[in-house]
mmCIF file of N, CA and C in Angstrom:
data_model
loop_
_atom_site.group_PDB
_atom_site.id
_atom_site.type_symbol
_atom_site.label_atom_id
_atom_site.label_comp_id
_atom_site.label_asym_id
_atom_site.label_seq_id
_atom_site.Cartn_x
_atom_site.Cartn_y
_atom_site.Cartn_z
ATOM 1 N N MET A 1 111.255 118.487 61.962
ATOM 2 C CA MET A 1 111.467 119.910 62.830
ATOM 3 C C MET A 1 112.432 119.550 64.116
ATOM 4 N N PRO A 2 113.869 120.021 64.027
ATOM 5 C CA PRO A 2 114.747 119.604 64.889
ATOM 6 C C PRO A 2 114.154 120.263 66.544
ATOM 7 N N LEU A 3 114.754 119.293 67.472
ATOM 8 C CA LEU A 3 114.402 119.233 68.749
ATOM 9 C C LEU A 3 115.640 120.002 69.628
ATOM 10 N N LYS A 4 115.318 120.892 70.352
ATOM 11 C CA LYS A 4 116.758 121.402 70.935
ATOM 12 C C LYS A 4 116.471 121.154 72.438
ATOM 13 N N LEU A 5 117.413 120.504 73.230
ATOM 14 C CA LEU A 5 117.420 120.074 74.652
ATOM 15 C C LEU A 5 118.439 120.922 75.314
ATOM 16 N N SER A 6 117.941 121.535 76.378
ATOM 17 C CA SER A 6 119.069 122.271 77.040
ATOM 18 C C SER A 6 119.137 121.610 78.391
ATOM 19 N N LEU A 7 120.570 121.249 78.563
ATOM 20 C CA LEU A 7 120.560 120.278 79.618
ATOM 21 C C LEU A 7 121.369 120.966 80.757
ATOM 22 N N LYS A 8 120.912 120.608 82.150
ATOM 23 C CA LYS A 8 121.715 121.022 83.181
ATOM 24 C C LYS A 8 122.835 120.095 83.610
ATOM 25 N N PRO A 9 123.982 120.985 84.221
ATOM 26 C CA PRO A 9 125.216 119.871 84.402
ATOM 27 C C PRO A 9 124.536 118.470 85.263
ATOM 28 N N GLY A 10 125.133 117.415 84.793
ATOM 29 C CA GLY A 10 124.856 115.840 85.290
ATOM 30 C C GLY A 10 123.593 115.469 84.828
ATOM 31 N N GLU A 11 122.651 116.390 84.275
ATOM 32 C CA GLU A 11 121.135 115.970 83.896
ATOM 33 C C GLU A 11 121.137 114.436 82.873
ATOM 34 N N LYS A 12 120.357 113.686 83.109
ATOM 35 C CA LYS A 12 120.038 112.415 82.468
ATOM 36 C C LYS A 12 118.984 112.654 81.622
ATOM 37 N N PHE A 13 118.767 111.722 80.547
ATOM 38 C CA PHE A 13 117.912 111.656 79.832
ATOM 39 C C PHE A 13 117.950 110.385 78.938
ATOM 40 N N VAL A 14 116.764 109.885 78.411
ATOM 41 C CA VAL A 14 116.645 108.699 77.612
ATOM 42 C C VAL A 14 116.504 109.083 76.126
ATOM 43 N N LEU A 15 117.455 108.591 75.137
ATOM 44 C CA LEU A 15 117.470 108.754 73.903
ATOM 45 C C LEU A 15 117.686 107.569 73.211
ATOM 46 N N ASN A 16 116.163 107.098 72.792
ATOM 47 C CA ASN A 16 115.929 105.973 71.779
ATOM 48 C C ASN A 16 116.352 104.627 72.852
ATOM 49 N N GLY A 17 116.020 105.034 73.955
ATOM 50 C CA GLY A 17 116.314 103.736 74.863
ATOM 51 C C GLY A 17 117.685 103.524 75.733
ATOM 52 N N ALA A 18 118.508 104.441 75.149
ATOM 53 C CA ALA A 18 119.844 104.608 75.974
ATOM 54 C C ALA A 18 119.893 105.717 76.931
ATOM 55 N N VAL A 19 120.392 105.307 78.084
ATOM 56 C CA VAL A 19 120.323 106.774 79.229
ATOM 57 C C VAL A 19 121.682 107.524 78.817
ATOM 58 N N VAL A 20 121.453 108.605 78.683
ATOM 59 C CA VAL A 20 122.525 109.673 78.392
ATOM 60 C C VAL A 20 122.713 110.552 79.618
ATOM 61 N N GLN A 21 124.027 111.097 80.128
ATOM 62 C CA GLN A 21 123.943 112.024 80.969
ATOM 63 C C GLN A 21 125.065 113.147 80.541
ATOM 64 N N ASN A 22 124.547 114.302 80.771
ATOM 65 C CA ASN A 22 125.171 115.488 80.567
ATOM 66 C C ASN A 22 126.407 115.585 81.454
ATOM 67 N N GLY A 23 127.562 116.233 81.011
ATOM 68 C CA GLY A 23 128.866 116.204 81.840
ATOM 69 C C GLY A 23 128.538 117.586 83.022
ATOM 70 N N ASP A 24 129.578 118.069 83.039
ATOM 71 C CA ASP A 24 129.909 119.031 84.252
ATOM 72 C C ASP A 24 129.381 120.455 83.810
ATOM 73 N N ARG A 25 129.228 120.583 82.724
ATOM 74 C CA ARG A 25 128.643 121.923 82.521
ATOM 75 C C ARG A 25 127.228 121.849 81.628
ATOM 76 N N ARG A 26 126.490 123.046 81.608
ATOM 77 C CA ARG A 26 125.284 123.347 80.815
ATOM 78 C C ARG A 26 125.729 123.023 79.225
ATOM 79 N N CYS A 27 124.659 122.529 78.677
ATOM 80 C CA CYS A 27 124.804 122.176 77.404
ATOM 81 C C CYS A 27 123.516 122.181 76.409
ATOM 82 N N SER A 28 123.613 122.207 75.112
ATOM 83 C CA SER A 28 122.558 122.287 74.658
ATOM 84 C C SER A 28 122.610 121.012 73.225
ATOM 85 N N LEU A 29 121.748 120.177 73.025
ATOM 86 C CA LEU A 29 121.812 119.325 71.995
ATOM 87 C C LEU A 29 120.635 119.430 70.951
ATOM 88 N N VAL A 30 120.938 119.314 69.893
ATOM 89 C CA VAL A 30 120.001 119.406 68.682
ATOM 90 C C VAL A 30 119.764 118.068 68.138
ATOM 91 N N LEU A 31 118.475 117.459 68.314
ATOM 92 C CA LEU A 31 118.394 116.265 67.651
ATOM 93 C C LEU A 31 117.784 116.509 66.191
ATOM 94 N N GLN A 32 118.255 116.143 65.112
ATOM 95 C CA GLN A 32 117.731 116.593 63.551
ATOM 96 C C GLN A 32 116.589 115.737 63.071
ATOM 97 N N ASN A 33 116.461 114.836 63.656
ATOM 98 C CA ASN A 33 115.156 113.480 63.214
ATOM 99 C C ASN A 33 114.458 113.107 64.413
ATOM 100 N N LYS A 34 113.607 112.220 63.963
ATOM 101 C CA LYS A 34 112.629 111.904 65.168
ATOM 102 C C LYS A 34 113.101 111.028 65.969
ATOM 103 N N ALA A 35 112.996 111.087 67.334
ATOM 104 C CA ALA A 35 113.822 110.182 68.398
ATOM 105 C C ALA A 35 112.821 110.155 69.589
ATOM 106 N N SER A 36 113.131 109.054 70.382
ATOM 107 C CA SER A 36 112.253 109.081 71.640
ATOM 108 C C SER A 36 113.143 109.582 72.563
ATOM 109 N N VAL A 37 112.783 110.701 73.471
ATOM 110 C CA VAL A 37 113.657 111.544 74.009
ATOM 111 C C VAL A 37 112.751 111.798 75.287
ATOM 112 N N LEU A 38 113.245 111.580 76.570
ATOM 113 C CA LEU A 38 112.649 111.460 77.713
ATOM 114 C C LEU A 38 113.375 111.751 79.196
ATOM 115 N N ARG A 39 113.249 113.171 79.552
ATOM 116 C CA ARG A 39 114.263 113.870 80.535
ATOM 117 C C ARG A 39 113.758 112.736 81.679
ATOM 118 N N GLU A 40 115.040 113.140 82.578
ATOM 119 C CA GLU A 40 115.206 112.403 83.759
ATOM 120 C C GLU A 40 113.755 112.731 84.545
ATOM 121 N N LYS A 41 113.250 113.912 84.820
ATOM 122 C CA LYS A 41 112.224 114.097 85.556
ATOM 123 C C LYS A 41 110.883 113.500 84.967
ATOM 124 N N ASP A 42 110.769 113.178 83.829
ATOM 125 C CA ASP A 42 109.672 112.561 83.329
ATOM 126 C C ASP A 42 109.689 110.924 83.178
ATOM 127 N N ILE A 43 111.066 110.400 83.697
ATOM 128 C CA ILE A 43 110.781 108.956 83.775
ATOM 129 C C ILE A 43 110.685 108.369 85.296
ATOM 130 N N MET A 44 109.682 107.465 85.242
ATOM 131 C CA MET A 44 109.088 106.831 86.359
ATOM 132 C C MET A 44 109.594 105.474 86.273
ATOM 133 N N GLN A 45 109.978 104.942 87.571
ATOM 134 C CA GLN A 45 110.747 103.704 87.827
ATOM 135 C C GLN A 45 109.443 102.871 88.239
ATOM 136 N N ALA A 46 109.513 101.714 88.031
ATOM 137 C CA ALA A 46 108.386 100.768 88.366
ATOM 138 C C ALA A 46 108.184 100.944 90.031
ATOM 139 N N SER A 47 108.963 101.285 90.777
ATOM 140 C CA SER A 47 108.655 101.381 92.233
ATOM 141 C C SER A 47 107.924 102.358 92.568
ATOM 142 N N GLU A 48 107.834 103.496 91.780
ATOM 143 C CA GLU A 48 107.102 104.673 91.954
ATOM 144 C C GLU A 48 105.736 104.545 91.257
ATOM 145 N N VAL A 49 105.142 103.559 90.911
ATOM 146 C CA VAL A 49 103.824 103.347 90.387
ATOM 147 C C VAL A 49 103.001 102.843 91.543
ATOM 148 N N THR A 50 102.600 104.007 92.166
ATOM 149 C CA THR A 50 101.786 103.801 93.551
ATOM 150 C C THR A 50 100.415 104.384 93.659
ATOM 151 N N SER A 51 99.769 104.873 92.438
ATOM 152 C CA SER A 51 98.615 105.009 92.356
ATOM 153 C C SER A 51 98.043 104.945 90.895
ATOM 154 N N PRO A 52 96.500 104.983 90.987
ATOM 155 C CA PRO A 52 96.027 104.525 89.522
ATOM 156 C C PRO A 52 96.463 105.475 88.460
ATOM 157 N N SER A 53 96.527 106.862 88.594
ATOM 158 C CA SER A 53 97.366 107.686 87.409
ATOM 159 C C SER A 53 98.394 107.271 87.064
ATOM 160 N N ARG A 54 99.408 106.814 88.152
ATOM 161 C CA ARG A 54 100.679 106.263 87.809
ATOM 162 C C ARG A 54 100.455 104.995 87.129
ATOM 163 N N HIS A 55 99.610 104.259 87.358
ATOM 164 C CA HIS A 55 99.403 102.892 86.861
ATOM 165 C C HIS A 55 99.112 103.213 85.454
ATOM 166 N N ILE A 56 98.616 104.294 84.733
ATOM 167 C CA ILE A 56 98.235 104.589 83.655
ATOM 168 C C ILE A 56 99.476 105.028 82.765
ATOM 169 N N TYR A 57 100.394 106.061 83.617
ATOM 170 C CA TYR A 57 101.421 106.766 83.092
ATOM 171 C C TYR A 57 102.378 105.885 82.747
ATOM 172 N N PHE A 58 102.845 104.896 83.403
ATOM 173 C CA PHE A 58 103.972 103.852 83.288
ATOM 174 C C PHE A 58 103.724 102.945 81.906
ATOM 175 N N PRO A 59 102.839 102.554 81.685
ATOM 176 C CA PRO A 59 102.639 101.696 80.483
ATOM 177 C C PRO A 59 102.685 102.519 79.301
ATOM 178 N N VAL A 60 102.276 103.907 79.484
ATOM 179 C CA VAL A 60 102.446 104.683 78.348
ATOM 180 C C VAL A 60 103.685 105.241 78.268
ATOM 181 N N MET A 61 104.679 105.441 79.039
ATOM 182 C CA MET A 61 105.863 105.765 79.158
ATOM 183 C C MET A 61 106.698 104.775 78.487
ATOM 184 N N MET A 62 106.570 103.373 78.830
ATOM 185 C CA MET A 62 107.126 102.237 78.138
ATOM 186 C C MET A 62 106.852 102.124 76.721
ATOM 187 N N MET A 63 105.471 102.617 76.460
ATOM 188 C CA MET A 63 105.137 102.594 74.837
ATOM 189 C C MET A 63 106.056 103.472 73.975
ATOM 190 N N TYR A 64 106.210 104.537 74.688
ATOM 191 C CA TYR A 64 107.197 105.676 74.219
ATOM 192 C C TYR A 64 108.412 105.406 74.172
ATOM 193 N N LEU A 65 109.055 104.842 74.961
ATOM 194 C CA LEU A 65 110.593 104.632 74.948
ATOM 195 C C LEU A 65 110.610 103.386 74.262
ATOM 196 N N ASP A 66 109.844 102.193 74.253
ATOM 197 C CA ASP A 66 109.956 101.161 73.307
ATOM 198 C C ASP A 66 108.794 101.036 72.341
ATOM 199 N N GLU A 67 108.825 101.980 71.423
ATOM 200 C CA GLU A 67 107.590 102.026 70.452
ATOM 201 C C GLU A 67 107.495 100.626 69.531
ATOM 202 N N ALA A 68 108.523 100.098 69.218
ATOM 203 C CA ALA A 68 108.618 98.691 68.397
ATOM 204 C C ALA A 68 107.979 97.773 69.274
ATOM 205 N N GLY A 69 107.989 97.742 70.738
ATOM 206 C CA GLY A 69 107.325 96.627 71.631
ATOM 207 C C GLY A 69 106.114 97.087 72.249
ATOM 208 N N ALA A 70 105.494 98.337 71.582
ATOM 209 C CA ALA A 70 104.509 99.001 72.313
ATOM 210 C C ALA A 70 102.988 98.290 72.546
ATOM 211 N N GLU A 71 103.032 97.045 71.804
ATOM 212 C CA GLU A 71 101.861 96.226 71.876
ATOM 213 C C GLU A 71 101.798 95.508 73.159
ATOM 214 N N LYS A 72 103.162 95.189 73.844
ATOM 215 C CA LYS A 72 103.103 94.449 74.930
ATOM 216 C C LYS A 72 102.685 95.305 76.212
ATOM 217 N N TYR A 73 102.560 96.455 76.126
ATOM 218 C CA TYR A 73 102.389 97.418 77.451
ATOM 219 C C TYR A 73 100.722 98.070 76.804
ATOM 220 N N TYR A 74 100.151 97.789 75.983
ATOM 221 C CA TYR A 74 98.984 98.401 75.420
ATOM 222 C C TYR A 74 97.741 97.737 76.317
ATOM 223 N N ASP A 75 97.773 96.232 76.589
ATOM 224 C CA ASP A 75 96.818 95.649 77.422
ATOM 225 C C ASP A 75 96.782 96.311 79.182
ATOM 226 N N GLU A 76 97.725 96.513 79.370
ATOM 227 C CA GLU A 76 97.970 97.249 80.842
ATOM 228 C C GLU A 76 97.509 98.729 80.872
ATOM 229 N N PHE A 77 97.954 99.138 79.625
ATOM 230 C CA PHE A 77 97.144 100.680 79.583
ATOM 231 C C PHE A 77 95.572 100.603 79.668
ATOM 232 N N LEU A 78 95.175 99.788 78.692
ATOM 233 C CA LEU A 78 93.845 99.749 78.580
ATOM 234 C C LEU A 78 93.246 99.391 79.725
ATOM 235 N N THR A 79 93.564 98.220 80.452
ATOM 236 C CA THR A 79 92.939 97.919 81.779
ATOM 237 C C THR A 79 92.991 98.996 82.803
ATOM 238 N N ARG A 80 93.984 99.657 83.055
ATOM 239 C CA ARG A 80 94.334 100.664 84.074
ATOM 240 C C ARG A 80 93.424 101.926 83.425
ATOM 241 N N MET A 81 93.271 102.210 82.616
ATOM 242 C CA MET A 81 92.681 103.278 81.607
ATOM 243 C C MET A 81 91.181 103.007 82.363
ATOM 244 N N THR A 82 90.837 101.826 81.655
ATOM 245 C CA THR A 82 89.329 101.793 81.947
ATOM 246 C C THR A 82 88.833 101.409 83.459
ATOM 247 N N GLU A 83 89.681 101.197 84.403
ATOM 248 C CA GLU A 83 89.388 101.163 85.758
ATOM 249 C C GLU A 83 89.470 102.548 86.235
ATOM 250 N N PHE A 84 90.316 103.722 85.800
ATOM 251 C CA PHE A 84 90.481 104.969 86.083
ATOM 252 C C PHE A 84 89.229 105.665 85.884
ATOM 253 N N MET A 85 88.671 105.288 84.665
ATOM 254 C CA MET A 85 87.543 106.114 84.129
ATOM 255 C C MET A 85 86.202 105.619 84.885
ATOM 256 N N SER A 86 86.325 104.481 85.172
ATOM 257 C CA SER A 86 85.020 103.980 85.962
ATOM 258 C C SER A 86 84.894 104.478 87.240
ATOM 259 N N VAL A 87 85.809 105.303 87.619
ATOM 260 C CA VAL A 87 85.651 105.735 89.024
ATOM 261 C C VAL A 87 85.825 107.235 89.274
ATOM 262 N N ILE A 88 85.775 108.063 87.889
ATOM 263 C CA ILE A 88 85.986 109.421 87.716
ATOM 264 C C ILE A 88 84.533 109.949 87.438
ATOM 265 N N ALA A 89 84.200 110.971 87.990
ATOM 266 C CA ALA A 89 83.253 111.610 87.419
ATOM 267 C C ALA A 89 83.215 113.117 86.856
ATOM 268 N N ASN A 90 84.588 113.633 87.104
ATOM 269 C CA ASN A 90 84.946 114.839 86.469
ATOM 270 C C ASN A 90 85.017 114.960 85.349
ATOM 271 N N PRO A 91 83.868 115.756 84.497
ATOM 272 C CA PRO A 91 84.008 115.870 82.872
ATOM 273 C C PRO A 91 85.210 116.122 82.226
ATOM 274 N N ALA A 92 86.113 117.029 82.763
ATOM 275 C CA ALA A 92 87.304 117.527 82.063
ATOM 276 C C ALA A 92 88.262 116.508 82.268
ATOM 277 N N ILE A 93 88.401 115.901 83.431
ATOM 278 C CA ILE A 93 89.529 114.349 83.641
ATOM 279 C C ILE A 93 89.087 113.456 82.326
ATOM 280 N N LEU A 94 87.687 113.122 82.654
ATOM 281 C CA LEU A 94 87.059 112.014 81.619
ATOM 282 C C LEU A 94 87.577 112.497 80.254
ATOM 283 N N ALA A 95 87.290 113.591 79.826
ATOM 284 C CA ALA A 95 87.826 114.021 78.447
ATOM 285 C C ALA A 95 89.114 114.155 77.948
ATOM 286 N N GLU A 96 90.230 114.264 79.223
ATOM 287 C CA GLU A 96 91.366 114.147 79.120
ATOM 288 C C GLU A 96 91.713 112.266 78.835
ATOM 289 N N CYS A 97 91.005 111.594 79.342
ATOM 290 C CA CYS A 97 91.386 110.206 79.308
ATOM 291 C C CYS A 97 91.064 109.742 77.996
ATOM 292 N N VAL A 98 90.099 110.467 77.164
ATOM 293 C CA VAL A 98 89.674 110.143 75.978
ATOM 294 C C VAL A 98 90.553 110.915 74.928
ATOM 295 N N VAL A 99 91.262 111.858 75.139
ATOM 296 C CA VAL A 99 92.296 112.514 74.496
ATOM 297 C C VAL A 99 93.612 111.611 74.518
ATOM 298 N N ILE A 100 93.831 111.085 75.747
ATOM 299 C CA ILE A 100 94.976 110.380 76.087
ATOM 300 C C ILE A 100 94.569 108.880 75.108
ATOM 301 N N SER A 101 93.640 108.346 75.249
ATOM 302 C CA SER A 101 93.681 107.086 74.569
ATOM 303 C C SER A 101 93.268 107.221 73.332
ATOM 304 N N LYS A 102 92.752 108.371 72.637
ATOM 305 C CA LYS A 102 92.869 108.694 70.939
ATOM 306 C C LYS A 102 94.614 108.966 70.668
ATOM 307 N N ALA A 103 95.509 109.449 71.780
ATOM 308 C CA ALA A 103 96.673 109.827 71.210
ATOM 309 C C ALA A 103 97.298 108.135 71.107
ATOM 310 N N ILE A 104 97.053 107.367 71.814
ATOM 311 C CA ILE A 104 97.596 106.009 72.132
ATOM 312 C C ILE A 104 97.151 105.426 70.686
ATOM 313 N N MET A 105 95.894 105.519 70.373
ATOM 314 C CA MET A 105 95.517 104.558 69.040
ATOM 315 C C MET A 105 96.382 105.410 67.748
ATOM 316 N N GLY A 106 96.574 106.689 67.802
ATOM 317 C CA GLY A 106 97.267 107.306 66.683
ATOM 318 C C GLY A 106 99.014 106.931 67.067
ATOM 319 N N ARG A 107 99.251 106.258 67.911
ATOM 320 C CA ARG A 107 100.719 106.154 68.282
ATOM 321 C C ARG A 107 101.511 107.653 68.395
ATOM 322 N N GLU A 108 100.822 108.352 69.135
ATOM 323 C CA GLU A 108 101.242 109.666 69.635
ATOM 324 C C GLU A 108 101.637 109.597 71.207
ATOM 325 N N TYR A 109 102.477 108.727 71.500
ATOM 326 C CA TYR A 109 102.782 108.360 72.681
ATOM 327 C C TYR A 109 103.565 109.556 73.644
ATOM 328 N N TYR A 110 104.057 110.148 73.082
ATOM 329 C CA TYR A 110 104.497 111.623 74.020
ATOM 330 C C TYR A 110 103.336 112.353 74.221
ATOM 331 N N LYS A 111 102.276 112.697 73.138
ATOM 332 C CA LYS A 111 100.966 113.426 73.554
ATOM 333 C C LYS A 111 100.271 112.618 74.615
ATOM 334 N N ALA A 112 100.206 111.280 74.563
ATOM 335 C CA ALA A 112 99.606 110.934 75.713
ATOM 336 C C ALA A 112 100.242 110.807 76.796
ATOM 337 N N LEU A 113 101.579 110.725 76.852
ATOM 338 C CA LEU A 113 102.250 110.797 78.009
ATOM 339 C C LEU A 113 102.148 112.350 78.847
ATOM 340 N N MET A 114 102.029 113.417 78.144
ATOM 341 C CA MET A 114 101.894 114.678 78.867
ATOM 342 C C MET A 114 100.433 114.835 79.280
ATOM 343 N N GLY A 115 99.257 114.088 78.567
ATOM 344 C CA GLY A 115 98.084 113.901 79.269
ATOM 345 C C GLY A 115 98.158 113.291 80.407
ATOM 346 N N CYS A 116 98.690 112.278 80.505
ATOM 347 C CA CYS A 116 99.014 111.317 81.821
ATOM 348 C C CYS A 116 99.344 112.238 82.939
ATOM 349 N N ARG A 117 100.235 113.256 82.734
ATOM 350 C CA ARG A 117 100.606 114.232 83.728
ATOM 351 C C ARG A 117 99.489 114.869 84.425
ATOM 352 N N LYS A 118 98.487 115.346 83.693
ATOM 353 C CA LYS A 118 97.402 116.079 84.054
ATOM 354 C C LYS A 118 96.471 114.995 84.877
ATOM 355 N N LEU A 119 96.606 113.950 84.536
ATOM 356 C CA LEU A 119 96.001 112.894 85.592
ATOM 357 C C LEU A 119 96.524 112.652 86.765
ATOM 358 N N ILE A 120 97.746 112.648 86.810
ATOM 359 C CA ILE A 120 98.500 112.466 88.140
ATOM 360 C C ILE A 120 98.296 113.531 88.955
ATOM 361 N N GLU A 121 98.331 114.911 88.285
ATOM 362 C CA GLU A 121 98.089 116.367 89.230
ATOM 363 C C GLU A 121 96.821 116.304 89.681
ATOM 364 N N TYR A 122 95.715 115.636 88.932
ATOM 365 C CA TYR A 122 94.698 115.864 89.480
ATOM 366 C C TYR A 122 94.453 114.770 90.377
ATOM 367 N N GLU A 123 94.851 113.719 90.359
ATOM 368 C CA GLU A 123 94.781 112.647 91.597
ATOM 369 C C GLU A 123 95.714 113.201 92.564
ATOM 370 N N ASP A 124 96.856 113.972 92.647
ATOM 371 C CA ASP A 124 97.539 114.346 93.635
ATOM 372 C C ASP A 124 96.827 115.595 94.477
ATOM 373 N N GLU A 125 96.085 116.253 93.602
ATOM 374 C CA GLU A 125 95.476 117.322 94.286
ATOM 375 C C GLU A 125 94.067 116.899 95.005
ATOM 376 N N ARG A 126 93.236 115.489 94.740
ATOM 377 C CA ARG A 126 92.272 115.090 95.186
ATOM 378 C C ARG A 126 92.779 114.374 96.506
ATOM 379 N N LEU A 127 93.673 113.612 96.351
ATOM 380 C CA LEU A 127 94.323 112.849 97.308
ATOM 381 C C LEU A 127 95.309 112.998 98.298
ATOM 382 N N GLY A 128 95.902 114.500 98.040
ATOM 383 C CA GLY A 128 96.984 114.934 98.813
ATOM 384 C C GLY A 128 98.072 113.946 98.620
ATOM 385 N N HIS A 129 98.460 113.334 97.465
ATOM 386 C CA HIS A 129 99.334 112.244 97.416
ATOM 387 C C HIS A 129 100.973 112.687 97.435
ATOM 388 N N VAL A 130 101.521 112.145 98.333
ATOM 389 C CA VAL A 130 103.008 112.647 98.661
ATOM 390 C C VAL A 130 103.920 111.534 98.452
ATOM 391 N N SER A 131 103.672 110.360 97.957
ATOM 392 C CA SER A 131 104.719 109.387 97.946
ATOM 393 C C SER A 131 105.645 109.481 96.305
ATOM 394 N N THR A 132 106.260 108.644 96.182
ATOM 395 C CA THR A 132 107.147 108.856 95.251
ATOM 396 C C THR A 132 106.797 108.735 93.846
ATOM 397 N N GLY A 133 107.344 109.415 92.927
ATOM 398 C CA GLY A 133 106.878 109.518 91.565
ATOM 399 C C GLY A 133 106.924 110.933 91.020
ATOM 400 N N LEU A 134 106.353 111.444 89.941
ATOM 401 C CA LEU A 134 106.361 112.690 89.473
ATOM 402 C C LEU A 134 105.354 113.476 90.510
ATOM 403 N N SER A 135 105.847 114.792 90.601
ATOM 404 C CA SER A 135 105.298 115.898 91.073
ATOM 405 C C SER A 135 104.303 116.857 90.147
ATOM 406 N N GLU A 136 103.704 117.821 90.537
ATOM 407 C CA GLU A 136 103.030 118.368 89.686
ATOM 408 C C GLU A 136 104.102 119.345 88.917
ATOM 409 N N ASP A 137 105.160 119.456 89.079
ATOM 410 C CA ASP A 137 106.001 120.004 88.012
ATOM 411 C C ASP A 137 106.756 118.940 87.294
ATOM 412 N N GLY A 138 106.716 117.682 87.546
ATOM 413 C CA GLY A 138 107.215 116.540 86.771
ATOM 414 C C GLY A 138 108.460 116.055 87.193
ATOM 415 N N SER A 139 108.753 116.715 88.463
ATOM 416 C CA SER A 139 110.094 116.351 89.223
ATOM 417 C C SER A 139 109.932 115.293 89.865
ATOM 418 N N ALA A 140 110.819 114.525 90.304
ATOM 419 C CA ALA A 140 110.672 113.430 91.137
ATOM 420 C C ALA A 140 110.349 113.755 92.607
ATOM 421 N N GLU A 141 109.516 113.194 93.154
ATOM 422 C CA GLU A 141 109.324 113.647 94.856
ATOM 423 C C GLU A 141 110.448 112.837 95.660
#
């Protein structure tokens, strides 16, 4: 199934590991086959890994962007997810952690990444998090 991307002027995205930037006008791209695509708003830099949920998001993002090398990020994901789950009591968030873990096991990295955003939102709501990283709407803070 094709994926249609509508891009704002100057918007960046990663396509199979390559950073691509749109020109000075809005445009649409249609990807006809499976590819790893991540919009600029969903890309987290290592310096933005400032909380437990972001420590989960980052290795999942790396697995998605580098599927061939996913194994090297898996241990970090597993450690961080285990730590996170050991201090969370909210049943809905624990269930989301299970969904994320199952997605990772099924190599559905994008699905896991979107689940990780829910963990970030939950954490930000509880802690009043205002540092750099992904905000509730996925944009960089």
